[in-house]
Coordinates of C-alpha atoms in Angstrom, one line a residue:
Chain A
X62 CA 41.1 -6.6 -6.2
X63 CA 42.4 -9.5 -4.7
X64 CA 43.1 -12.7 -6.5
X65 CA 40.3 -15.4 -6.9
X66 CA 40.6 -18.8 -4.4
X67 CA 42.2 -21.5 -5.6
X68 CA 38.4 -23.1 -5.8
X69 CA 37.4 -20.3 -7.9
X70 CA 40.3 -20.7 -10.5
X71 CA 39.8 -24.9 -10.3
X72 CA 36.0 -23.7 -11.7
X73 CA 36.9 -21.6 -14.7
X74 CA 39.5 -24.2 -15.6
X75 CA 37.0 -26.7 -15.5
X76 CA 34.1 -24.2 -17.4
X77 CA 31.8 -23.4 -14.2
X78 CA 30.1 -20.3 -13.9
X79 CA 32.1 -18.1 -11.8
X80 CA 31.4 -14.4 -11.0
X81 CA 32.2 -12.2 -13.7
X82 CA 34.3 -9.8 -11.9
X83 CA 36.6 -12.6 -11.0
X84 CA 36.9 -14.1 -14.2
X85 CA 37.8 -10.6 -15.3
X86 CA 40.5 -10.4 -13.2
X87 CA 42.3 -13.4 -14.4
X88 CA 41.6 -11.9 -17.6
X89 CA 44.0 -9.3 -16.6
X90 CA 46.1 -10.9 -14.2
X91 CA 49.4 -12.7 -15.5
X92 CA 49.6 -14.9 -12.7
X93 CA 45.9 -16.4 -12.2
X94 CA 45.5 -16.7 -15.8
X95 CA 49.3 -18.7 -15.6
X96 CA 47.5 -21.0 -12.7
X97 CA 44.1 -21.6 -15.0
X98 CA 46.1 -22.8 -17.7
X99 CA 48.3 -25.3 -15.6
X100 CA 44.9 -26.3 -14.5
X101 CA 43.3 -26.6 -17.5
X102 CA 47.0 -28.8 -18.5
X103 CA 46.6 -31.0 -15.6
X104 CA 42.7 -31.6 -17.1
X105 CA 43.6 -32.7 -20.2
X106 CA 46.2 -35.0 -19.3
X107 CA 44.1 -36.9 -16.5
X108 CA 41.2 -36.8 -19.5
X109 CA 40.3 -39.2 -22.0
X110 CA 41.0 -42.4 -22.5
X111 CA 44.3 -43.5 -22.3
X112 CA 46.3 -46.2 -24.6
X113 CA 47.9 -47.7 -21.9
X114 CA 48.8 -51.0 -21.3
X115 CA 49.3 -51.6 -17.9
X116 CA 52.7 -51.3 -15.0
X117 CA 55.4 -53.0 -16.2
X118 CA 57.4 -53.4 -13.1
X119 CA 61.6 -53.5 -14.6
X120 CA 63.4 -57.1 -13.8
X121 CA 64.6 -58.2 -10.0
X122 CA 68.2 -57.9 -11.1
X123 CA 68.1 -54.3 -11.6
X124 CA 67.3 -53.3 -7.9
X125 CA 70.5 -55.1 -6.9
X126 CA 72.3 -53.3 -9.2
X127 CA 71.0 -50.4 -8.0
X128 CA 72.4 -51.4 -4.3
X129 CA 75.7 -52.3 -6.0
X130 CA 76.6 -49.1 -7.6
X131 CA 75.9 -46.8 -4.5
X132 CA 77.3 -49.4 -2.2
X133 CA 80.5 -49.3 -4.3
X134 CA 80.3 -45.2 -4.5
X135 CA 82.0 -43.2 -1.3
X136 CA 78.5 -41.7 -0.3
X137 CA 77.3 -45.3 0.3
X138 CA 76.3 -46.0 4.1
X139 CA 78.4 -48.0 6.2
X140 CA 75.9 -50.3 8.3
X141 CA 77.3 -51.0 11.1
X142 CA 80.9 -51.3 12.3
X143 CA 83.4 -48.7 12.6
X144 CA 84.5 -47.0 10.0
X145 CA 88.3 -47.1 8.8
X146 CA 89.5 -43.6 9.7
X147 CA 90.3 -42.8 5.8
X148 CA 86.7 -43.5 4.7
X149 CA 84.5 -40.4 4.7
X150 CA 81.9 -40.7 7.2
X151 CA 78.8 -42.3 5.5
X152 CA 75.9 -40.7 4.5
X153 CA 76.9 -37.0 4.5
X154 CA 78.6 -37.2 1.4
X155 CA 81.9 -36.4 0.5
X156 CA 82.7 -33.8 3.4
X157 CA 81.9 -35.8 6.3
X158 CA 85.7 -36.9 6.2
X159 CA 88.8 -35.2 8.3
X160 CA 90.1 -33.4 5.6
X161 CA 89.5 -29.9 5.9
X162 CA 86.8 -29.8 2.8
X163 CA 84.4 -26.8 3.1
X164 CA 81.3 -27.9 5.5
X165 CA 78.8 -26.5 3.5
X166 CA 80.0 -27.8 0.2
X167 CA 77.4 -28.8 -2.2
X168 CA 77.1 -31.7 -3.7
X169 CA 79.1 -32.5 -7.0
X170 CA 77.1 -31.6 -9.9
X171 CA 77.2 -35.7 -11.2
X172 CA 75.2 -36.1 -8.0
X173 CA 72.5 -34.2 -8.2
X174 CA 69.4 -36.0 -9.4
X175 CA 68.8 -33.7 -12.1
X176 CA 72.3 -34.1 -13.9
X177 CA 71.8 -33.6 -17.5
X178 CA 75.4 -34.5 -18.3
X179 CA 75.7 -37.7 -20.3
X180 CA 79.0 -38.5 -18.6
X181 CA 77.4 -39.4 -15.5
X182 CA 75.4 -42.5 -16.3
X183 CA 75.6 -45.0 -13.5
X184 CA 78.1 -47.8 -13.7
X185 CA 76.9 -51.2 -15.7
X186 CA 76.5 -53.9 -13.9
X187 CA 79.5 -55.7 -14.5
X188 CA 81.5 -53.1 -12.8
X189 CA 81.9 -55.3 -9.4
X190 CA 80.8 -53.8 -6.0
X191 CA 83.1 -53.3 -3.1
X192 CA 84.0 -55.9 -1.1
X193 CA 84.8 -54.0 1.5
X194 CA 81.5 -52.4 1.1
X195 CA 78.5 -52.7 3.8
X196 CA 77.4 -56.1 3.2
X197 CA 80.6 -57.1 4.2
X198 CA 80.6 -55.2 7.3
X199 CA 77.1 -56.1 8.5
X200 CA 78.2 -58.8 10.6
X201 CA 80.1 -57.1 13.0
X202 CA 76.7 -55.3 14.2
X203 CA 75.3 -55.3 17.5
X204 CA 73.4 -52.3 17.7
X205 CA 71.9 -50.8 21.2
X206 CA 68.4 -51.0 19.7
X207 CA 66.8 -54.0 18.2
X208 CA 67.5 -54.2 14.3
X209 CA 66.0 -57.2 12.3
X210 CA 68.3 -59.2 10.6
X211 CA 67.8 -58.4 7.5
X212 CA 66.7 -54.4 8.2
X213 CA 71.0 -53.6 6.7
X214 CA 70.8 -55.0 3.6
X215 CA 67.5 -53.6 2.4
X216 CA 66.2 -56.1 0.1
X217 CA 62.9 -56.2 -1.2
X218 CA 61.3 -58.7 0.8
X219 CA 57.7 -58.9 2.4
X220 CA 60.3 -59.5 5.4
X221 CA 62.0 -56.3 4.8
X222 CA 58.9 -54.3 4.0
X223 CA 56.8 -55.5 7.3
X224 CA 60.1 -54.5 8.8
X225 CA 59.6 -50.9 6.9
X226 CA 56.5 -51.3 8.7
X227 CA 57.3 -51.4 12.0
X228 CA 59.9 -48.6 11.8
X229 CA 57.6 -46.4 10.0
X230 CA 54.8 -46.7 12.9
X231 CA 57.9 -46.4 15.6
X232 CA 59.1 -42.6 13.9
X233 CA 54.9 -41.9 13.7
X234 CA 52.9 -39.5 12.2
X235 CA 54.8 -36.9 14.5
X236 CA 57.6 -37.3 12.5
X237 CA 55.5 -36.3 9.2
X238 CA 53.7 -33.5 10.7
X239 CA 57.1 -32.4 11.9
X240 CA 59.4 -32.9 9.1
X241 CA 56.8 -31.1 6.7
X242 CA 57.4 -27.8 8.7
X243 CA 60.9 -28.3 9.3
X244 CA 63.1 -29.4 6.2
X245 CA 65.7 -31.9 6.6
X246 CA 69.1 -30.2 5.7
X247 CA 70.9 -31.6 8.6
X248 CA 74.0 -29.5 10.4
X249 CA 77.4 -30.5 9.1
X250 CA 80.0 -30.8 11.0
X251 CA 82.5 -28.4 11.7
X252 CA 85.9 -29.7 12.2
X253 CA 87.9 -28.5 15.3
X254 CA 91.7 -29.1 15.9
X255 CA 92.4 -29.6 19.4
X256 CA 95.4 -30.2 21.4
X257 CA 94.4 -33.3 23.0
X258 CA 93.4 -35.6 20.5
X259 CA 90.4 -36.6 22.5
X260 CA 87.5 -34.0 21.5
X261 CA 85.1 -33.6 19.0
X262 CA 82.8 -30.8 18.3
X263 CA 80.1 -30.0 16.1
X264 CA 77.5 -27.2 15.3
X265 CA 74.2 -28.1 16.2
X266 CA 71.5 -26.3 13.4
X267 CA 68.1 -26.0 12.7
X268 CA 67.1 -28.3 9.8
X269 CA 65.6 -26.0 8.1
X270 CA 67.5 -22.9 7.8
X271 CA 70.6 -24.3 8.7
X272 CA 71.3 -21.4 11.7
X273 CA 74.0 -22.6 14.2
X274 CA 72.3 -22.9 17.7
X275 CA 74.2 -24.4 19.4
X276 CA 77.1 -27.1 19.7
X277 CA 77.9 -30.3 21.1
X278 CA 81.1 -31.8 21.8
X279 CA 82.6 -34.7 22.9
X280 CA 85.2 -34.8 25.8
X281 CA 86.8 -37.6 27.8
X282 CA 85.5 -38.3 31.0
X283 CA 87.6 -40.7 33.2
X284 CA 87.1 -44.0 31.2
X285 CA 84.6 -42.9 29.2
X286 CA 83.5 -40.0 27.3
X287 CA 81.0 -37.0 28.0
X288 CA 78.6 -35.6 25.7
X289 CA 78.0 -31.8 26.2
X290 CA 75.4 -30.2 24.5
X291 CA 74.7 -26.0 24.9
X292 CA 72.5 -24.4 23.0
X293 CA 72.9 -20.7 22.1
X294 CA 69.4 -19.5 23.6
X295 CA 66.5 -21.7 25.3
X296 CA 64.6 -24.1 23.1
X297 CA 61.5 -23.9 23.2
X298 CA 60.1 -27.5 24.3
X299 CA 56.3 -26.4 24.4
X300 CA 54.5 -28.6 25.9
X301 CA 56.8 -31.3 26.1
X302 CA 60.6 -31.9 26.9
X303 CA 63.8 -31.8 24.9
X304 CA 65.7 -35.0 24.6
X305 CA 69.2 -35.6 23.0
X306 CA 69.7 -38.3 20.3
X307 CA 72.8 -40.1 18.8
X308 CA 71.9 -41.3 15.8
X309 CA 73.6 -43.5 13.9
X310 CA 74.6 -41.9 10.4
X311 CA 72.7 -44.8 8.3
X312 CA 70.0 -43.0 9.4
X313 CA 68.2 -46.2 10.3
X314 CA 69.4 -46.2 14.1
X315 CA 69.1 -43.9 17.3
X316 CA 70.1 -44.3 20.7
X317 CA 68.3 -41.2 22.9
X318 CA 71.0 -40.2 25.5
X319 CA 69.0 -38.0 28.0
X320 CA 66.9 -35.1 28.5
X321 CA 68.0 -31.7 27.9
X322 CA 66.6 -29.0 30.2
X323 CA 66.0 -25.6 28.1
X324 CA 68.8 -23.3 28.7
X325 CA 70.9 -25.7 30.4
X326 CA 74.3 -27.7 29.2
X327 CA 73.7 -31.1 29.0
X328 CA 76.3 -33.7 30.0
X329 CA 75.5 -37.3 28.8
X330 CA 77.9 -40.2 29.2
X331 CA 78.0 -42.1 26.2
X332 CA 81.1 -44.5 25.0
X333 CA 83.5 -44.8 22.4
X334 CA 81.6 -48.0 21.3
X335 CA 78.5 -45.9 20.3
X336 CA 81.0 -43.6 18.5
X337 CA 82.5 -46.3 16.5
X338 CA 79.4 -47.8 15.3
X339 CA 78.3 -44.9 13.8
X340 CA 76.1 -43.2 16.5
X341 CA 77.7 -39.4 15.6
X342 CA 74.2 -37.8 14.7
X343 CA 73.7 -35.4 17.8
X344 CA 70.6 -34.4 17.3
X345 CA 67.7 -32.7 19.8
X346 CA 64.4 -33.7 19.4
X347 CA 60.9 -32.0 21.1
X348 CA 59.2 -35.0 22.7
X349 CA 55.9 -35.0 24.4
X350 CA 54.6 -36.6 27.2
X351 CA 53.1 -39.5 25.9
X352 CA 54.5 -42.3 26.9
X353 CA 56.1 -43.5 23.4
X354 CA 59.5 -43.3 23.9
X355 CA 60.7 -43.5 20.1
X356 CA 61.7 -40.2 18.3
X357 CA 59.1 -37.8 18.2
X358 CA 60.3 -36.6 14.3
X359 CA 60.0 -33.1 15.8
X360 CA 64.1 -32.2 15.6
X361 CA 65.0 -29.2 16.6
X362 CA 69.0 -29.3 16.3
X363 CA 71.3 -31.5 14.5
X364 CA 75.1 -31.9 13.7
X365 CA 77.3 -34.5 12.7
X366 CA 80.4 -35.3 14.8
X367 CA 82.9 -35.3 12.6
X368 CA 84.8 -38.6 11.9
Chain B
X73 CA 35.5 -49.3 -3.3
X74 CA 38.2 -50.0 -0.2
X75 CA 39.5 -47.8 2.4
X76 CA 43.0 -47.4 1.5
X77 CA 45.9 -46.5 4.7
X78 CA 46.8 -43.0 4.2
X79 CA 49.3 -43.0 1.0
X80 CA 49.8 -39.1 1.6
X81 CA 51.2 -39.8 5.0
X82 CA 52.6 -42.7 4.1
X83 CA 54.6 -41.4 1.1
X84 CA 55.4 -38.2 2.8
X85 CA 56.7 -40.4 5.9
X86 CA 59.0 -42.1 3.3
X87 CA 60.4 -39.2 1.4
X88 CA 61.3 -38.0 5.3
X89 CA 63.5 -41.4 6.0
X90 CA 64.9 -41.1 2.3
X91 CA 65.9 -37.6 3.3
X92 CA 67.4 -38.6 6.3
X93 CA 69.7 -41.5 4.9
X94 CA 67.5 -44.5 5.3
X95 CA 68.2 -47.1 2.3
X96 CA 65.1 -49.1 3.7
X97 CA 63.4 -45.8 2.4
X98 CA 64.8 -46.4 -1.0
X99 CA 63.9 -50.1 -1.2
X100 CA 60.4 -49.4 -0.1
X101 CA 60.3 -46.4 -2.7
X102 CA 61.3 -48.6 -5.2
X103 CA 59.2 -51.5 -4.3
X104 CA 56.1 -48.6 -4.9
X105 CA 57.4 -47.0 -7.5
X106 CA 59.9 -48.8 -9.9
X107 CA 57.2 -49.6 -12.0
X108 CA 56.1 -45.9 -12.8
X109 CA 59.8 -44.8 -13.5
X110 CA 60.2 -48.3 -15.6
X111 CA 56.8 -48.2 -17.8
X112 CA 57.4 -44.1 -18.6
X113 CA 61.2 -44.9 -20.0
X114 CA 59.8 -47.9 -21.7
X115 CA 57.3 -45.7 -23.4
X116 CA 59.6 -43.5 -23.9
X117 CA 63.1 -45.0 -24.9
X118 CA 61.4 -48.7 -26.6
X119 CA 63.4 -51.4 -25.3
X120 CA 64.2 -53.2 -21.7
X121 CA 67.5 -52.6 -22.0
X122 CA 67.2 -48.7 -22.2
X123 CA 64.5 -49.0 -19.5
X124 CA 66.0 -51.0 -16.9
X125 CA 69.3 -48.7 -17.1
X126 CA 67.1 -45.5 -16.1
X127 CA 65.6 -47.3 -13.8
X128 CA 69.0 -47.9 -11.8
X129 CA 69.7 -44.4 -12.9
X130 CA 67.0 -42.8 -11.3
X131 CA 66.9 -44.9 -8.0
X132 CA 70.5 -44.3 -7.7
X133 CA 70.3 -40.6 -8.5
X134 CA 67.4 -40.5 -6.3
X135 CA 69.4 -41.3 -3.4
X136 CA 72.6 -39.4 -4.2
X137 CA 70.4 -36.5 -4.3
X138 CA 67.8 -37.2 -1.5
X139 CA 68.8 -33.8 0.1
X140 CA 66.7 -32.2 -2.9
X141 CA 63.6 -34.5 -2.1
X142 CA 61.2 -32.0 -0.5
X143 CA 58.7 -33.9 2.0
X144 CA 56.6 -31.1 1.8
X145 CA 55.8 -31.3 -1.9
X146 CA 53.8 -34.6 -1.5
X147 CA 54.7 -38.0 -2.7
X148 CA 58.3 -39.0 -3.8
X149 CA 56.2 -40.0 -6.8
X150 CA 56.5 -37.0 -8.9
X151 CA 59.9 -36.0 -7.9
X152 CA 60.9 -39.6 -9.0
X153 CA 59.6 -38.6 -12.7
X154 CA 61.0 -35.6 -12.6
X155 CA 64.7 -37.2 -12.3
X156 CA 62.8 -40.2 -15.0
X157 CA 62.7 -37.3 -17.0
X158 CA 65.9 -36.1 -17.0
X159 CA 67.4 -39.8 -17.6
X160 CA 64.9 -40.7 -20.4
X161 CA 66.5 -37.3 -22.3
X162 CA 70.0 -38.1 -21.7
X163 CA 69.4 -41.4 -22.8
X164 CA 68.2 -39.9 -26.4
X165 CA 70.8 -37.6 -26.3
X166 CA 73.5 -39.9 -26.5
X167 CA 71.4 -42.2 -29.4
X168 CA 70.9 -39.0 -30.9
X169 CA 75.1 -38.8 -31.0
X170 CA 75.8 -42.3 -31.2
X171 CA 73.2 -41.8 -34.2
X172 CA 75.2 -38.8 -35.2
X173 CA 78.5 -40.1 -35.4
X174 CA 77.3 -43.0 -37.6
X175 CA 75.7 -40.9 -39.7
X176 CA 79.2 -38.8 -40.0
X177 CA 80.6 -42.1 -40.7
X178 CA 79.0 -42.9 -43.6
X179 CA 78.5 -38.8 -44.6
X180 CA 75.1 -38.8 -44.7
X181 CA 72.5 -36.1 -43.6
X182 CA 72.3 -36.0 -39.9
X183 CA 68.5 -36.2 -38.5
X184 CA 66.6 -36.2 -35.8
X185 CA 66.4 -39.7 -33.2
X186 CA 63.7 -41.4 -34.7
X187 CA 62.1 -42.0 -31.4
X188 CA 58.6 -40.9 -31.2
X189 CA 58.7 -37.7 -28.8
X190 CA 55.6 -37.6 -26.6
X191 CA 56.9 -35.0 -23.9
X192 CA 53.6 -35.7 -21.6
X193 CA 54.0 -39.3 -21.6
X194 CA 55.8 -39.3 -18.0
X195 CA 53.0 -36.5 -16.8
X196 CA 50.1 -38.9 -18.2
X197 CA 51.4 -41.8 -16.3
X198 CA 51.7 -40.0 -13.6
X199 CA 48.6 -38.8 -12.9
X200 CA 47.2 -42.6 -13.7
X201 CA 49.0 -43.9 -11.0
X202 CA 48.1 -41.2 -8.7
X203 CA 44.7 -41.4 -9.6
X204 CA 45.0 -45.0 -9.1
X205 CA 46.7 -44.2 -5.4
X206 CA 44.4 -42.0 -4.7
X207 CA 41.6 -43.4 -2.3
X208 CA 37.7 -43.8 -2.9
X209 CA 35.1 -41.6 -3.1
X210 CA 37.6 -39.0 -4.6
X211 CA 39.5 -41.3 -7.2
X212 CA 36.2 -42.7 -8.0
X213 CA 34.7 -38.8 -8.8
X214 CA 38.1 -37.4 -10.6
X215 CA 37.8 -40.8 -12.9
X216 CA 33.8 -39.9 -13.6
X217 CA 34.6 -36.6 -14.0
X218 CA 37.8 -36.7 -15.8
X219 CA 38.0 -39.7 -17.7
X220 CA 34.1 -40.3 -18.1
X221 CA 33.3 -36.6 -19.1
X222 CA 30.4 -37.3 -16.8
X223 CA 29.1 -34.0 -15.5
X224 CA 29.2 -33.4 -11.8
X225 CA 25.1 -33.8 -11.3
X226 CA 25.7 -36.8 -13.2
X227 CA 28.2 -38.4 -10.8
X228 CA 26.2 -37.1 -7.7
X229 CA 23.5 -38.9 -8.6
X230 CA 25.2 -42.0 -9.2
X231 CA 26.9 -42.3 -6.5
X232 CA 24.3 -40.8 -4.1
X233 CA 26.4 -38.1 -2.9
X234 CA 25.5 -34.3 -2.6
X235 CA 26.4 -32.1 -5.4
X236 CA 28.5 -29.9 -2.9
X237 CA 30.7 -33.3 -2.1
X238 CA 30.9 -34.0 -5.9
X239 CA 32.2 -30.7 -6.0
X240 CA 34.7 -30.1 -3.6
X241 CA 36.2 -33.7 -4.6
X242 CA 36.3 -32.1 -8.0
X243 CA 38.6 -29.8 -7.1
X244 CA 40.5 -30.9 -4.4
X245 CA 41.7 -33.5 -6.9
X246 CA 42.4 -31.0 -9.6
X247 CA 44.4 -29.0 -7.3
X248 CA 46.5 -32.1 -5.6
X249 CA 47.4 -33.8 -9.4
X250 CA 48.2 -29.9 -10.8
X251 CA 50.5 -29.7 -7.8
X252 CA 51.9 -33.0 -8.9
X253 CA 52.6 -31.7 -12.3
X254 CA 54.4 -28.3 -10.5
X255 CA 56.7 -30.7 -9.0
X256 CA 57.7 -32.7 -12.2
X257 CA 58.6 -29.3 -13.8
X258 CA 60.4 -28.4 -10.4
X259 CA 62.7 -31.6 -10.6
X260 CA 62.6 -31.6 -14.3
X261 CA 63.6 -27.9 -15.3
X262 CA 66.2 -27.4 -11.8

């Protein structure tokens, strides 16, 4: 017999008369019975009243320490600027750097959210940032698109969160529908020795399962510099079109570079400018024909130029 | 009653840009949900002090590890108490051994931290502020029916709403704050 709905299982956890033959089943069955109880769990911790006293929201001060220690931590984002060469690349962790670390390394154990090691309590707050860090840096932006002022230092204004606002309606609901099919594990990128000094490559893979696709590399072009993109087969663009991103690795900045016809190789000009302010993101996107030219959400391919 | 915006969408949007390396992601996260994080380590762990340092814990963790941050699980809210969690029982840990070694010091019997242990505190708040998140009629109809003990004829007639409704609201609920709970324990037991 097949197992009851999830309706059915909600109504013997909460006492309703269900058919017998189903309630028999769960009887019997290690998994439903498993699901009635964490039910019936979830009931009496919603239930009855509660002794509780009301939000206590923790002092200002500690959300700035909060920006201090991961702007003073190699993982922190560099805003804008370009990077020194020596400094791994921001936001992919520890591997985004020129040394020849494994691409798909995870990330330390003392990173991981779920740490249970006492050793890796975060840094009081007397342990200074670095000066060097973004805030420092944040003057020498100028990005392509329109960023406000105070957008790269993230504090908690009304300012800040209107401007949260804004960039939330400009990546859309697309971007949630898409990004709840397609996890986010972006490609890393794959470092390639050349002869000439002047090109980059990278692996371009789903988000999701992390399958190489494709690959994009960067080649000088006369003055400037070309950005290829191939992909392995055709993507599929539905309805829509394909369109090529840099984005800029703090994640909070993208420059669309053209359209990529399915099955073809791409070749966008793009400049060393875009590289050294951070814009090393290649990523391919499935827009629609709708007139909004922001990011649909809907990526398809990613990598990471490497630094 | 008010219409509220979508917080679904709205938190699952978030948990996206935290994911994909925006710290405007994290300051809006923990414009929403410092509080949370702060009240359950105050309730558990007793003083400021000890609550304000999970706090930066947690945020700090939270962005070190957004990669584990699943959109598709629903709001960032549980998966923030499920690294609370973690923090609030390191935190006793090392009272428990700074306890210890005093103890050792002066040779005497080595016990447990004297902390009152309430294990569902964190899952308790939790479902308060999602119930509080959650948008009317449905938060209204879980609170009747969960908190009130009213039964569901009860709360269909007060409200005016068919049974069916009452129902379905009934259980939708159930089902979205037990699938809250499956992500603390995720986050919490990984």
């Amino acid at each position: 017999m097949s197992h009851p709905t999830d309706d059915e299982l909600v109504d013997l956890a909460l006492g309703e008369p269900v058919d017998a033959s189903r309630s028999a089943h769960v009887e019997e069955c290690a998994v439903c019975s498993a699901s009635v109880e964490q039910l019936r769990r979830t009931l009496r911790l919603a239930s009855g009243p509660l002794a509780y006293a009301g939000w206590q929201a923790p002092d200002d001060a500690v959300w700035a320490r909060v920006t201090a220690q991961i702007d003073a931590e190699p993982d922190a984002p560099v805003d804008a600027g370009p990077p020194p060469a020596t400094m791994a690349g921001p936001d992919a962790g520890p591997d985004a750097g020129p040394a020849p670390t494994p691409p798909e390394t995870p990330l330390p154990r003392d990173e991981r959210p779920s740490g249970t090691d006492a050793a890796d309590r975060p840094d009081r707050p007397d342990r200074p940032a670095n000066p060097t860090g973004p805030a420092a840096t944040a003057g020498t932006a100028y990005p392509p698109e329109p960023v406000p002022a105070d957008a790269t230092v993230t504090p908690i204004t009304a300012g800040a969160a209107r401007a949260t606002r804004r960039r939330a309606a400009a990546w859309g609901a697309a971007l949630v529908a898409a990004s709840l099919v397609v996890g986010l594990l972006a490609g890393r990128a794959i470092w390639s020795p050349n002869e000439s000094g002047s090109v980059s490559q990278v692996a371009l893979k789903t988000l999701d399962t992390r399958q190489r696709e494709g690959e994009a590399s960067v080649v000088r072009a006369g003055d400037g510099l070309d950005l290829n993109v191939v992909t392995d087969r055709p993507l599929d663009a539905g309805d829509g079109y394909l369109e090529v991103w840099l984005i800029n690795a703090d994640g909070k900045r993208m420059v669309s570079v053209g359209v990529l016809r399915p099955g073809e190789t791409g070749t966008f000009p793009i400049s060393q400018a875009l590289i050294d302010q951070g814009y090393v993101v290649v990523d391919i996107s499935k827009e629609q024909f709708d007139d909004k030219p922001a990011h649909s959400g809907d990526s398809l391919l990613r990598g990471q130029l490497p630094a | 009653m008010h219409v509220h915006d979508d917080p679904d969408v709205e938190s699952a949007e978030l948990a996206v840009r935290l994911v994909g390396g925006d710290r405007e992601a994290l300051a809006e996260m923990y414009r929403r949900w410092s509080p949370l994080v702060h009240t359950i380590a105050l309730r558990a762990l007793g003083t400021r002090e000890d609550a304000e340092d999970v706090v930066q814990q947690v945020f700090v963790a939270a962005w070190r590890g957004r990669a584990t941050l699943r959109p598709d699980r629903g709001s960032p809210a549980a998966w923030l108490v499920g690294i609370t969690k973690h923090r609030v029982a390191d935190v006793r840990t090392q009272r428990y051994r700074a306890h210890r070694n005093l103890q050792a010091l002066a040779s005497e019997v080595v016990t447990e931290p004297t902390t009152t242990h309430d294990s569902d505190w964190a899952e308790r708040l939790l479902l308060v502020h999602e119930l509080e998140r959650m948008g009317d009629p449905r938060a209204t109809v879980l609170r009747m029916a969960f908190i009130e003990d009213r039964t569901h004829d009860d709360i269909a007639r007060m409200l005016q709403m068919p049974l069916g409704t009452v129902k379905s609201h009934v259980r939708r609920g159930l089902l979205e704050l037990r699938d809250r709970l499956k992500e603390v324990e995720r986050v919490a037991s990984d």
